Amino acid sequence: MATISLGFYLWKRIREVGISSIMGLPGDFQLELLDYIYDVPGLQWMGNANELNSAYAADGYSRAKGIPGCLVTTHGVGELSAINGVAGAHAEQVKLIHVVGQTTRPMQKRNMMIHHSIGFDPDHRVYAKMSEPTRCAAVELAEITDLEKATWEIDRVIRECFVQSFPVYIFIPLDMVHEQVAASLLDTKIDLSMPSDSHAEAEAIDATIEALQEAKSPTAFIDVLAHRHNAKADAQAVLQKLNVPVSSSVMGKSIYDETLPNWIGVYNGVVGAAGTKNVMEHSDLVLVIGSLPSDTNTGGFSRKLSKENSIEVNPQSVIVKGRTFPNIWMKPFLKRLLSSLSSITISAPSSDHTLANGIHTDDNAATHITQAWIWSRLSAWFRSGDFLFADTGTAAFGFTDYPFPSKFSFQTQNYYGSIGWATPAALGCAAALQELAHETGQSTGRTLLITGDGSFQLTMAEVGTMITRRLRVTIMVINNAGYTIERAIHGAHQSYNDISPYNFRYTLQLFGMPDDQAEKSFRRVSTKEELEKVLGDTGFEEQEGVKMVEVVMDKIDAPARLLEQIATRGEKQINKMKEAGFLK
Amino acid sequence: MATISLGFYLWKRIREVGISSIMGLPGDFQLELLDYIYDVPGLQWMGNANELNSAYAADGYSRAKGIPGCLVTTHGVGELSAINGVAGAHAEQVKLIHVVGQTTRPMQKRNMMIHHSIGFDPDHRVYAKMSEPTRCAAVELAEITDLEKATWEIDRVIRECFVQSFPVYIFIPLDMVHEQVAASLLDTKIDLSMPSDSHAEAEAIDATIEALQEAKSPTAFIDVLAHRHNAKADAQAVLQKLNVPVSSSVMGKSIYDETLPNWIGVYNGVVGAAGTKNVMEHSDLVLVIGSLPSDTNTGGFSRKLSKENSIEVNPQSVIVKGRTFPNIWMKPFLKRLLSSLSSITISAPSSDHTLANGIHTDDNAATHITQAWIWSRLSAWFRSGDFLFADTGTAAFGFTDYPFPSKFSFQTQNYYGSIGWATPAALGCAAALQELAHETGQSTGRTLLITGDGSFQLTMAEVGTMITRRLRVTIMVINNAGYTIERAIHGAHQSYNDISPYNFRYTLQLFGMPDDQAEKSFRRVSTKEELEKVLGDTGFEEQEGVKMVEVVMDKIDAPARLLEQIATRGEKQINKMKEAGFLK
Ligand SMILES: Cc1ncc(C[n+]2csc(CCOP(=O)(O)OP(=O)(O)O)c2C)c(N)n1
Ligand SMILES: Cc1ncc(C[n+]2csc(CCOP(=O)(O)OP(=O)(O)O)c2C)c(N)n1
């Protein structure tokens, strides 16, 4: 019987499901496991500056490629450093495979005081217990003596990662890496199909169509889980066919093509255009796809979508006017719904929806860059195919009112909201797009990163990885002297909302870009005119590698929709914002 | 009854025990708690670039000041980001107080989908459960409705932090911050005395003295827990009085004054000077103070200290030749032992110990900077009063053979071994030394940081905080193109041991130092002569603020003692190191 090492088996499986780049840092307990990466054609080691960044990078990779991102860390120190990034992926239903190289089985059995442990009689599994809430499944190979079961378990958690769209863990003790398993196990591919109940699906389709046909003023609402569960194209097709008015949440923005006539903008309860709110709240049936109803994604829980007036297409169920059809997976359901719709007409209301109550600002007098101006201006600069990563801060809340190009992808982490996420996530996206270009032979869109100066400080070292890997990323850092979003919430002038002021001009140089290239790849702008110049400079944009724009803005200035969102907390909060100068 | 806010109460207590600098990042769930910091005289907000760095900074602060370091983070995203740093403090028995601002009690009760949560019915306490293994005590104020109990609980965990020398957590929901408690509660100070059993202590002293008097060739061995349990001075006094030969572990280096004649060097089993090993292994009684027997601190478990031939002074017990006296705290025990010793003579062997078998190298031919040369050269450059933070890598293992000046403090994280720890830890130390200088009116030693280029990438943003806070730190970064310590272990030429190459010259500038000052504060050296020049340049050294030296060294070059340590893994490992070129 031809055999292969368990380590090789693991990476072959990871490659099989489409992964090419492995994030992570080396460590004593997985160096030998990492060796096998180089034996698998098409797989490559990325390497990051630290493990939290690795988790975020794997997150961004997954969002761009629709398959899991993968990171490898070392026992204890590495896995715990990454844990917040994995928790974020769980909250946002992003697929991650976190491989952890553990101490050897004898070390574990004897509770040896090996480095990276805690205490005098250390339980080496304590870290695995700590990360339990961050994942949906894990395989702890330490407990498996039957090696065929080990391979079976690896396959199981990789499958779960796809089916549930959550992080999974694979713990592999150092001494199991070279254990031999049957090579023929690889002949059967991992089953990645969704385990939908076909009968329930058919019933749900009937109920859905019936409800849609009965409705007088049906509409649709698309949210972020449609993206996470790889149903963006299917949802797009269904909603385009239905031709009902379509809105989205803030996190769900860009999932539906915002250039289509039936796009009516973001519906975010009291936080958003009144025109959109009006249409949505007068609709007698809303087709809700992939809802994630966090405070930040519902205008502080002010969005009104009643069970009775909704068809909810969830990751693993469909609920038609309160009646639940379980065991239905989103993507196959939408596919089947689309084909069922071909022979059916829905009496959708006219598609002539004007966003009459979008934000209108009059900051024409200002020559400096204002929050009222920049997001609409940037939206006009975006192109089809681009991926935009906006970190939690003013950047994540500025775009609400402005339509994106078609085939655009807007990525935020609004529910988990861990700042610093966007920079490594953009790295992961750029790596994924580079792979896609290579795999398909077609050019892809740009990776754009917009982050606050505060958020940038947490994880900026990944700019070094972008430069080393010759990835193409355009970075915009909003330099507004600290944590503006927090200033709007509380303590506008307290020193805890200040940050160490960076001289961003030296970022690319520190991270290894040659001086002359760095000179050409960096711009600092503080007026609209200067930013216009950069946006119009195709020479700047078309350069290879990392480009960086420092955008200087006011400390006390925030997007109107962000202030509305914060204002949902009540009168006292509104007064605070007035006092601080955010509101007039 | 005069009342104060619970938030104010908390910070008053934190100040009361000697803490002046608060590490952390702001977040929505503790902004209002942070306000109270400014109301407490002597307390100041430090602020960091990210929360992992905050934990490390608090760790370094505690090591320098002998009291807890304190960090504040926000619900979920902040506390999880810091968790690896807190786990490290636990492993190394460093005092930390981690204050976490949680969501409000109603949000928690109703499992609301507030940002920073996980899932659709989120348990807001899940993070507190995750961090349980990293701490020795916690108070979850969310469960406390009786406010007097809340203050009692705060006092309890602060006390535990001192008594156990481990991290503690204080979770405070946002809506409890302004609750009122009696101001008079502050009139009684927190009891920080060690709860020693005086009777057991007396018995242990008798047994100790008896054993010492019976011994023919008594010696002493000092380890790192003597530092953590604030017993450095007491141990020093006892060992000086006994005048027996004194050795230490690698982590315990610098705790005993290495300029004294009875200092005989590091005893690290097979990894260290044979002369020291010989004395220690022929001693019929070893007084062991504060042992932490991890693989990295025992020459891969090759140190021979038998129970029968030892008196072990542990943090909370004394064991005399196998007989355990419980409930004895290290510091008061050593104090009492010292006074009992005054009337007693120990027949210690002659103090004429030569370290005949220390490492001798002959790299005189080399003009470039070698591992065989640099550590002894730097040791000669160190001064009394300095604090040295050496990150896990070649830096942490290079100093083994070279005596430090008296009143020197050598800090590593050899047991937990999370790379990146040293940079923020040095920040914390510098802040503590600045405070001490202010409190005592006397000048303190320098904060010196020696880190690998690999380690530096994980946490370097804290250089920004050093610059902003005008702290005085001399940074040496070993630029040896990646993870050399890992290369010695496995995969010497694999790309996973490479890192993104930085142009360190721009570090200080990026992090906000004005160009002309940065120019004067940075040196790059790649020959011995160049490094000599820097070490002899008092003008460079005496500058205020952060100084940085990039030390270029070979990729395949490691300290002899590190290679010996790794070689304890066996023949196969030795061959690997030969093949890679580390050993001849
Ligand atoms: C890891 C983490 N730490 C702290 C916070 C709390 N927090 C939320 S937004 C924010 C400030 C972001 O500031 P910046 O990136 O500069 O954006 P701005 O609002 O200024 O545009 C902070 C500190 C968080 N969400 N995540
Ligand atoms: C957080 C964390 N990640 C990974 C490791 C594994 N690790 C131990 S030492 C080391 C390399 C350190 O390299 P460097 O700081 O450059 O020091 P050198 O040995 O080159 O002097 C690594 C990656 C670790 N200990 N901690």
Short mmCIF file of C-alpha atoms in Angstrom, two decimals, chain A residues 69-383:
data_model
loop_
_atom_site.label_atom_id
_atom_site.label_comp_id
_atom_site.label_asym_id
_atom_site.label_seq_id
_atom_site.Cartn_x
_atom_site.Cartn_y
_atom_site.Cartn_z
CA GLY A 69 -8.73 31.11 4.31
CA CYS A 70 -6.08 29.06 6.05
CA LEU A 71 -3.64 29.97 8.79
CA VAL A 72 -1.09 27.93 10.70
CA THR A 73 0.10 28.90 14.14
CA THR A 74 2.13 27.33 16.88
CA HIS A 75 1.01 25.88 20.19
CA GLY A 76 -0.26 28.41 22.74
CA VAL A 77 1.51 31.62 21.84
CA GLY A 78 0.52 31.51 18.18
CA GLU A 79 -3.01 30.20 18.48
CA LEU A 80 -3.93 32.61 21.28
CA SER A 81 -2.46 35.55 19.38
CA ALA A 82 -4.82 34.72 16.52
CA ILE A 83 -7.91 34.05 18.62
CA ASN A 84 -9.52 37.46 18.27
CA GLY A 85 -9.29 37.25 14.49
CA VAL A 86 -10.87 33.81 14.53
CA ALA A 87 -13.66 35.03 16.82
CA GLY A 88 -14.29 37.83 14.33
CA ALA A 89 -14.54 35.34 11.49
CA HIS A 90 -17.06 33.38 13.51
CA ALA A 91 -19.18 36.44 14.26
CA GLU A 92 -19.16 37.37 10.58
CA GLN A 93 -19.54 33.79 9.30
CA VAL A 94 -16.29 33.73 7.40
CA LYS A 95 -14.68 30.38 6.52
CA LEU A 96 -11.31 29.80 8.18
CA ILE A 97 -9.19 26.74 8.70
CA HIS A 98 -6.88 27.29 11.64
CA VAL A 99 -4.15 24.65 11.78
CA VAL A 100 -2.31 24.54 15.10
CA GLY A 101 0.94 22.69 15.57
CA GLN A 102 0.87 21.25 19.07
CA THR A 103 3.45 19.79 21.39
CA THR A 104 4.07 16.06 20.96
CA ARG A 105 1.69 13.50 22.41
CA PRO A 106 4.16 12.33 25.08
CA MET A 107 4.72 15.92 26.20
CA GLN A 108 0.97 16.37 26.45
CA LYS A 109 0.42 13.13 28.31
CA ARG A 110 3.09 13.92 30.85
CA ASN A 111 2.00 17.56 31.30
CA MET A 112 5.58 18.59 30.70
CA MET A 113 6.72 22.14 31.33
CA ILE A 114 7.53 22.73 27.69
CA HIS A 115 7.82 26.37 26.61
CA HIS A 116 4.52 28.07 25.69
CA SER A 117 2.81 26.32 28.62
CA ILE A 118 1.19 27.77 31.73
CA GLY A 119 1.95 26.50 35.20
CA PHE A 120 3.89 23.67 36.83
CA ASP A 121 1.69 20.79 35.75
CA PRO A 122 0.50 22.29 32.51
CA ASP A 123 -2.49 21.07 30.60
CA HIS A 124 -1.36 21.44 26.98
CA ARG A 125 -4.95 21.34 25.76
CA VAL A 126 -5.99 24.40 27.66
CA TYR A 127 -5.66 26.61 24.59
CA ALA A 128 -7.86 24.36 22.53
CA LYS A 129 -10.51 24.70 25.21
CA MET A 130 -10.17 28.46 25.21
CA SER A 131 -10.80 28.75 21.48
CA GLU A 132 -13.85 26.51 21.48
CA PRO A 133 -16.39 29.36 21.28
CA THR A 134 -14.65 30.76 18.19
CA ARG A 135 -15.22 27.75 15.96
CA CYS A 136 -17.93 25.44 14.75
CA ALA A 137 -15.86 22.28 14.60
CA ALA A 138 -12.43 21.04 15.47
CA VAL A 139 -10.37 17.96 15.18
CA GLU A 140 -7.90 17.30 17.92
CA LEU A 141 -5.63 14.76 16.38
CA ALA A 142 -3.88 14.23 19.67
CA GLU A 143 -6.67 11.95 20.70
CA ILE A 144 -6.73 9.89 17.57
CA THR A 145 -4.63 6.79 17.47
CA ASP A 146 -6.38 5.30 14.47
CA LEU A 147 -4.78 7.15 11.58
CA GLU A 148 -7.56 6.48 9.12
CA LYS A 149 -9.83 8.18 11.55
CA ALA A 150 -7.44 11.14 11.59
CA THR A 151 -7.82 11.62 7.84
CA TRP A 152 -11.55 11.12 8.14
CA GLU A 153 -11.66 13.80 10.83
CA ILE A 154 -9.64 16.25 8.76
CA ASP A 155 -12.05 15.76 5.89
CA ARG A 156 -14.99 16.22 8.23
CA VAL A 157 -13.91 19.60 9.60
CA ILE A 158 -12.96 20.93 6.16
CA ARG A 159 -16.43 19.97 4.98
CA GLU A 160 -18.02 21.61 8.04
CA CYS A 161 -16.12 24.80 7.27
CA PHE A 162 -17.87 25.00 3.90
CA VAL A 163 -21.26 23.81 5.05
CA GLN A 164 -21.51 26.05 8.11
CA SER A 165 -19.33 28.90 6.88
CA PHE A 166 -17.55 29.27 10.20
CA PRO A 167 -13.97 28.78 11.41
CA VAL A 168 -12.71 25.28 12.12
CA TYR A 169 -9.56 24.12 13.90
CA ILE A 170 -7.16 21.31 13.18
CA PHE A 171 -4.80 20.55 16.07
CA ILE A 172 -1.87 18.39 15.06
CA PRO A 173 0.79 17.29 17.54
CA LEU A 174 4.32 17.60 16.22
CA ASP A 175 4.95 13.87 16.42
CA MET A 176 1.96 12.98 14.23
CA VAL A 177 3.12 14.97 11.23
CA HIS A 178 5.13 12.19 9.68
CA GLU A 179 2.77 9.32 10.50
CA GLN A 180 1.82 7.34 7.40
CA VAL A 181 -1.65 7.05 5.94
CA ALA A 182 -2.90 5.41 2.74
CA ALA A 183 -2.24 7.57 -0.32
CA SER A 184 -5.40 6.25 -1.94
CA LEU A 185 -7.50 8.16 0.58
CA LEU A 186 -6.91 11.21 -1.58
CA ASP A 187 -8.61 9.61 -4.56
CA THR A 188 -12.01 10.45 -3.14
CA LYS A 189 -12.52 14.18 -2.98
CA ILE A 190 -14.05 15.81 0.09
CA ASP A 191 -17.79 16.18 -0.36
CA LEU A 192 -18.55 19.88 -0.21
CA SER A 193 -22.19 19.72 -1.24
CA MET A 194 -24.78 21.33 1.01
CA PRO A 195 -26.94 18.73 2.77
CA SER A 196 -30.23 20.32 1.81
CA ASP A 197 -33.48 18.50 2.43
CA SER A 198 -34.84 18.40 -1.10
CA HIS A 199 -38.41 17.82 0.01
CA ALA A 200 -38.39 20.73 2.46
CA GLU A 201 -36.77 22.80 -0.26
CA ALA A 202 -39.58 22.09 -2.69
CA GLU A 203 -42.16 23.00 -0.08
CA ALA A 204 -40.34 26.19 0.76
CA ILE A 205 -40.15 27.13 -2.91
CA ASP A 206 -43.91 26.63 -3.28
CA ALA A 207 -44.62 28.68 -0.19
CA THR A 208 -42.25 31.38 -1.34
CA ILE A 209 -43.80 31.65 -4.79
CA GLU A 210 -47.28 31.63 -3.40
CA ALA A 211 -46.43 34.43 -1.00
CA LEU A 212 -44.74 36.43 -3.73
CA GLN A 213 -47.73 36.07 -6.05
CA GLU A 214 -50.17 37.11 -3.37
CA ALA A 215 -48.21 40.18 -2.43
CA LYS A 216 -49.30 43.59 -3.62
CA SER A 217 -46.08 45.48 -3.04
CA PRO A 218 -43.28 42.96 -2.64
CA THR A 219 -39.76 44.13 -2.05
CA ALA A 220 -36.43 42.51 -1.26
CA PHE A 221 -33.75 43.11 1.30
CA ILE A 222 -30.31 41.66 0.94
CA ASP A 223 -27.83 41.25 3.73
CA VAL A 224 -24.31 40.17 4.32
CA LEU A 225 -24.82 36.45 4.91
CA ALA A 226 -25.68 36.08 1.23
CA HIS A 227 -22.08 36.96 0.56
CA ARG A 228 -20.68 34.68 3.24
CA HIS A 229 -22.67 31.71 2.06
CA ASN A 230 -21.49 32.22 -1.52
CA ALA A 231 -24.96 33.12 -2.73
CA LYS A 232 -24.20 36.57 -4.11
CA ALA A 233 -24.65 35.63 -7.79
CA ASP A 234 -27.71 33.52 -7.08
CA ALA A 235 -29.36 36.21 -5.02
CA GLN A 236 -28.53 38.73 -7.71
CA ALA A 237 -30.16 36.57 -10.37
CA VAL A 238 -33.30 35.97 -8.30
CA LEU A 239 -33.75 39.62 -7.40
CA GLN A 240 -33.09 40.78 -10.92
CA LYS A 241 -35.66 38.33 -12.22
CA LEU A 242 -38.23 39.37 -9.62
CA ASN A 243 -37.53 42.99 -10.43
CA VAL A 244 -38.96 44.15 -7.12
CA PRO A 245 -37.42 47.11 -5.31
CA VAL A 246 -34.23 45.91 -3.66
CA SER A 247 -32.57 47.44 -0.62
CA SER A 248 -29.73 46.21 1.55
CA SER A 249 -28.30 46.57 5.00
CA VAL A 250 -25.09 48.57 5.47
CA MET A 251 -23.07 45.38 5.64
CA GLY A 252 -24.97 43.94 2.69
CA LYS A 253 -24.09 46.83 0.43
CA SER A 254 -22.64 45.87 -2.98
CA ILE A 255 -24.10 42.36 -2.91
CA TYR A 256 -26.87 43.47 -5.22
CA ASP A 257 -25.88 45.42 -8.31
CA GLU A 258 -26.48 49.02 -7.29
CA THR A 259 -26.53 50.30 -10.85
CA LEU A 260 -29.75 48.44 -11.64
CA PRO A 261 -32.99 50.42 -11.72
CA ASN A 262 -34.65 48.35 -8.97
CA TRP A 263 -31.89 49.13 -6.45
CA ILE A 264 -33.40 51.56 -3.97
CA GLY A 265 -30.54 52.01 -1.52
CA VAL A 266 -29.70 51.05 2.02
CA TYR A 267 -32.51 50.34 4.42
CA ASN A 268 -31.17 50.79 7.91
CA GLY A 269 -34.20 51.74 9.96
CA VAL A 270 -34.10 55.33 11.07
CA VAL A 271 -30.49 55.59 9.86
CA GLY A 272 -30.75 56.05 6.13
CA ALA A 273 -32.69 57.62 3.31
CA ALA A 274 -36.32 58.19 4.24
CA GLY A 275 -37.34 57.30 0.68
CA THR A 276 -35.93 53.80 1.00
CA LYS A 277 -37.37 53.38 4.48
CA ASN A 278 -40.75 54.41 3.18
CA VAL A 279 -40.80 51.87 0.37
CA MET A 280 -39.58 49.08 2.66
CA GLU A 281 -41.94 49.80 5.50
CA HIS A 282 -44.95 49.98 3.20
CA SER A 283 -44.15 46.75 1.47
CA ASP A 284 -46.53 43.89 2.33
CA LEU A 285 -43.84 41.27 1.69
CA VAL A 286 -40.09 41.51 1.98
CA LEU A 287 -37.84 38.78 0.63
CA VAL A 288 -35.00 38.90 3.12
CA ILE A 289 -31.80 37.15 2.11
CA GLY A 290 -28.99 36.51 4.58
CA SER A 291 -29.95 38.81 7.42
CA LEU A 292 -27.46 39.61 10.17
CA PRO A 293 -29.41 41.84 12.57
CA SER A 294 -26.71 43.33 14.81
CA ASP A 295 -27.09 46.82 16.30
CA THR A 296 -24.61 48.22 13.81
CA ASN A 297 -26.39 46.61 10.87
CA THR A 298 -29.96 47.59 11.76
CA GLY A 299 -29.63 51.26 12.62
CA GLY A 300 -29.52 50.40 16.30
CA PHE A 301 -32.37 47.86 16.02
CA SER A 302 -34.66 50.38 14.36
CA ARG A 303 -35.19 48.38 11.16
CA LYS A 304 -38.72 47.02 10.86
CA LEU A 305 -38.96 43.67 9.15
CA SER A 306 -41.81 41.67 10.61
CA LYS A 307 -41.89 37.88 10.48
CA GLU A 308 -45.45 37.95 9.10
CA ASN A 309 -44.49 40.10 6.17
CA SER A 310 -41.24 38.38 5.34
CA ILE A 311 -39.74 35.49 3.50
CA GLU A 312 -36.41 34.91 5.20
CA VAL A 313 -33.77 33.01 3.32
CA ASN A 314 -31.26 32.10 5.97
CA PRO A 315 -28.05 30.11 5.74
CA GLN A 316 -29.77 26.88 6.73
CA SER A 317 -33.48 27.54 6.70
CA VAL A 318 -36.23 29.40 4.94
CA ILE A 319 -39.00 31.06 6.92
CA VAL A 320 -42.08 32.06 4.96
CA LYS A 321 -44.34 34.43 6.91
CA GLY A 322 -43.33 32.80 10.15
CA ARG A 323 -43.43 29.20 8.92
CA THR A 324 -40.01 27.61 9.18
CA PHE A 325 -38.61 25.18 6.62
CA PRO A 326 -35.47 23.76 8.19
CA ASN A 327 -32.44 22.10 6.57
CA ILE A 328 -32.43 24.26 3.51
CA TRP A 329 -29.16 25.79 2.41
CA MET A 330 -29.18 29.27 0.99
CA LYS A 331 -27.31 28.83 -2.25
CA PRO A 332 -29.03 25.69 -3.61
CA PHE A 333 -32.37 27.14 -2.51
CA LEU A 334 -31.83 30.35 -4.47
CA LYS A 335 -30.67 28.39 -7.51
CA ARG A 336 -33.79 26.29 -7.45
CA LEU A 337 -35.99 29.31 -6.76
CA LEU A 338 -34.58 31.03 -9.82
CA SER A 339 -35.48 28.17 -12.11
CA SER A 340 -38.94 27.96 -10.55
CA LEU A 341 -39.45 31.65 -11.18
CA SER A 342 -38.92 31.41 -14.92
CA SER A 343 -42.57 30.63 -15.66
CA ILE A 344 -44.05 33.01 -13.12
CA THR A 345 -44.89 36.67 -13.00
CA ILE A 346 -44.79 38.75 -9.89
CA SER A 347 -46.80 41.93 -9.76
CA ALA A 348 -43.95 44.05 -8.60
CA PRO A 349 -44.53 47.71 -8.04
CA SER A 350 -42.99 50.08 -10.51
CA SER A 351 -39.24 50.26 -10.35
CA ASP A 352 -39.23 54.01 -10.47
CA HIS A 353 -37.88 54.62 -7.01
CA THR A 354 -36.14 57.84 -6.29
CA LEU A 355 -33.91 58.09 -3.30
CA ALA A 356 -35.38 61.48 -2.70
CA ASN A 357 -34.20 61.61 0.86
CA GLY A 358 -30.59 60.63 0.55
CA ILE A 359 -28.11 62.85 2.30
CA HIS A 360 -27.62 66.21 0.65
CA THR A 361 -24.75 68.26 1.88
CA ASP A 362 -23.59 71.62 1.01
CA ASP A 363 -19.94 71.71 1.79
CA ASN A 364 -18.98 73.38 -1.47
CA ALA A 365 -17.33 76.20 0.41
CA ALA A 366 -14.86 73.83 2.04
CA THR A 367 -11.56 73.42 0.24
CA HIS A 368 -10.31 70.85 2.74
CA ILE A 369 -11.49 67.26 2.65
CA THR A 370 -14.73 66.76 4.53
CA GLN A 371 -16.64 63.67 5.57
CA ALA A 372 -19.63 65.06 3.73
CA TRP A 373 -17.69 65.03 0.48
CA ILE A 374 -15.18 62.20 0.44
CA TRP A 375 -17.35 59.08 0.45
CA SER A 376 -19.51 60.10 -2.46
CA ARG A 377 -16.41 61.23 -4.32
CA LEU A 378 -14.65 57.91 -3.75
CA SER A 379 -17.75 55.95 -4.70
CA ALA A 380 -17.60 57.62 -8.09
CA TRP A 381 -13.95 56.63 -8.43
CA PHE A 382 -14.53 52.95 -7.75
CA ARG A 383 -14.62 50.51 -10.64
#
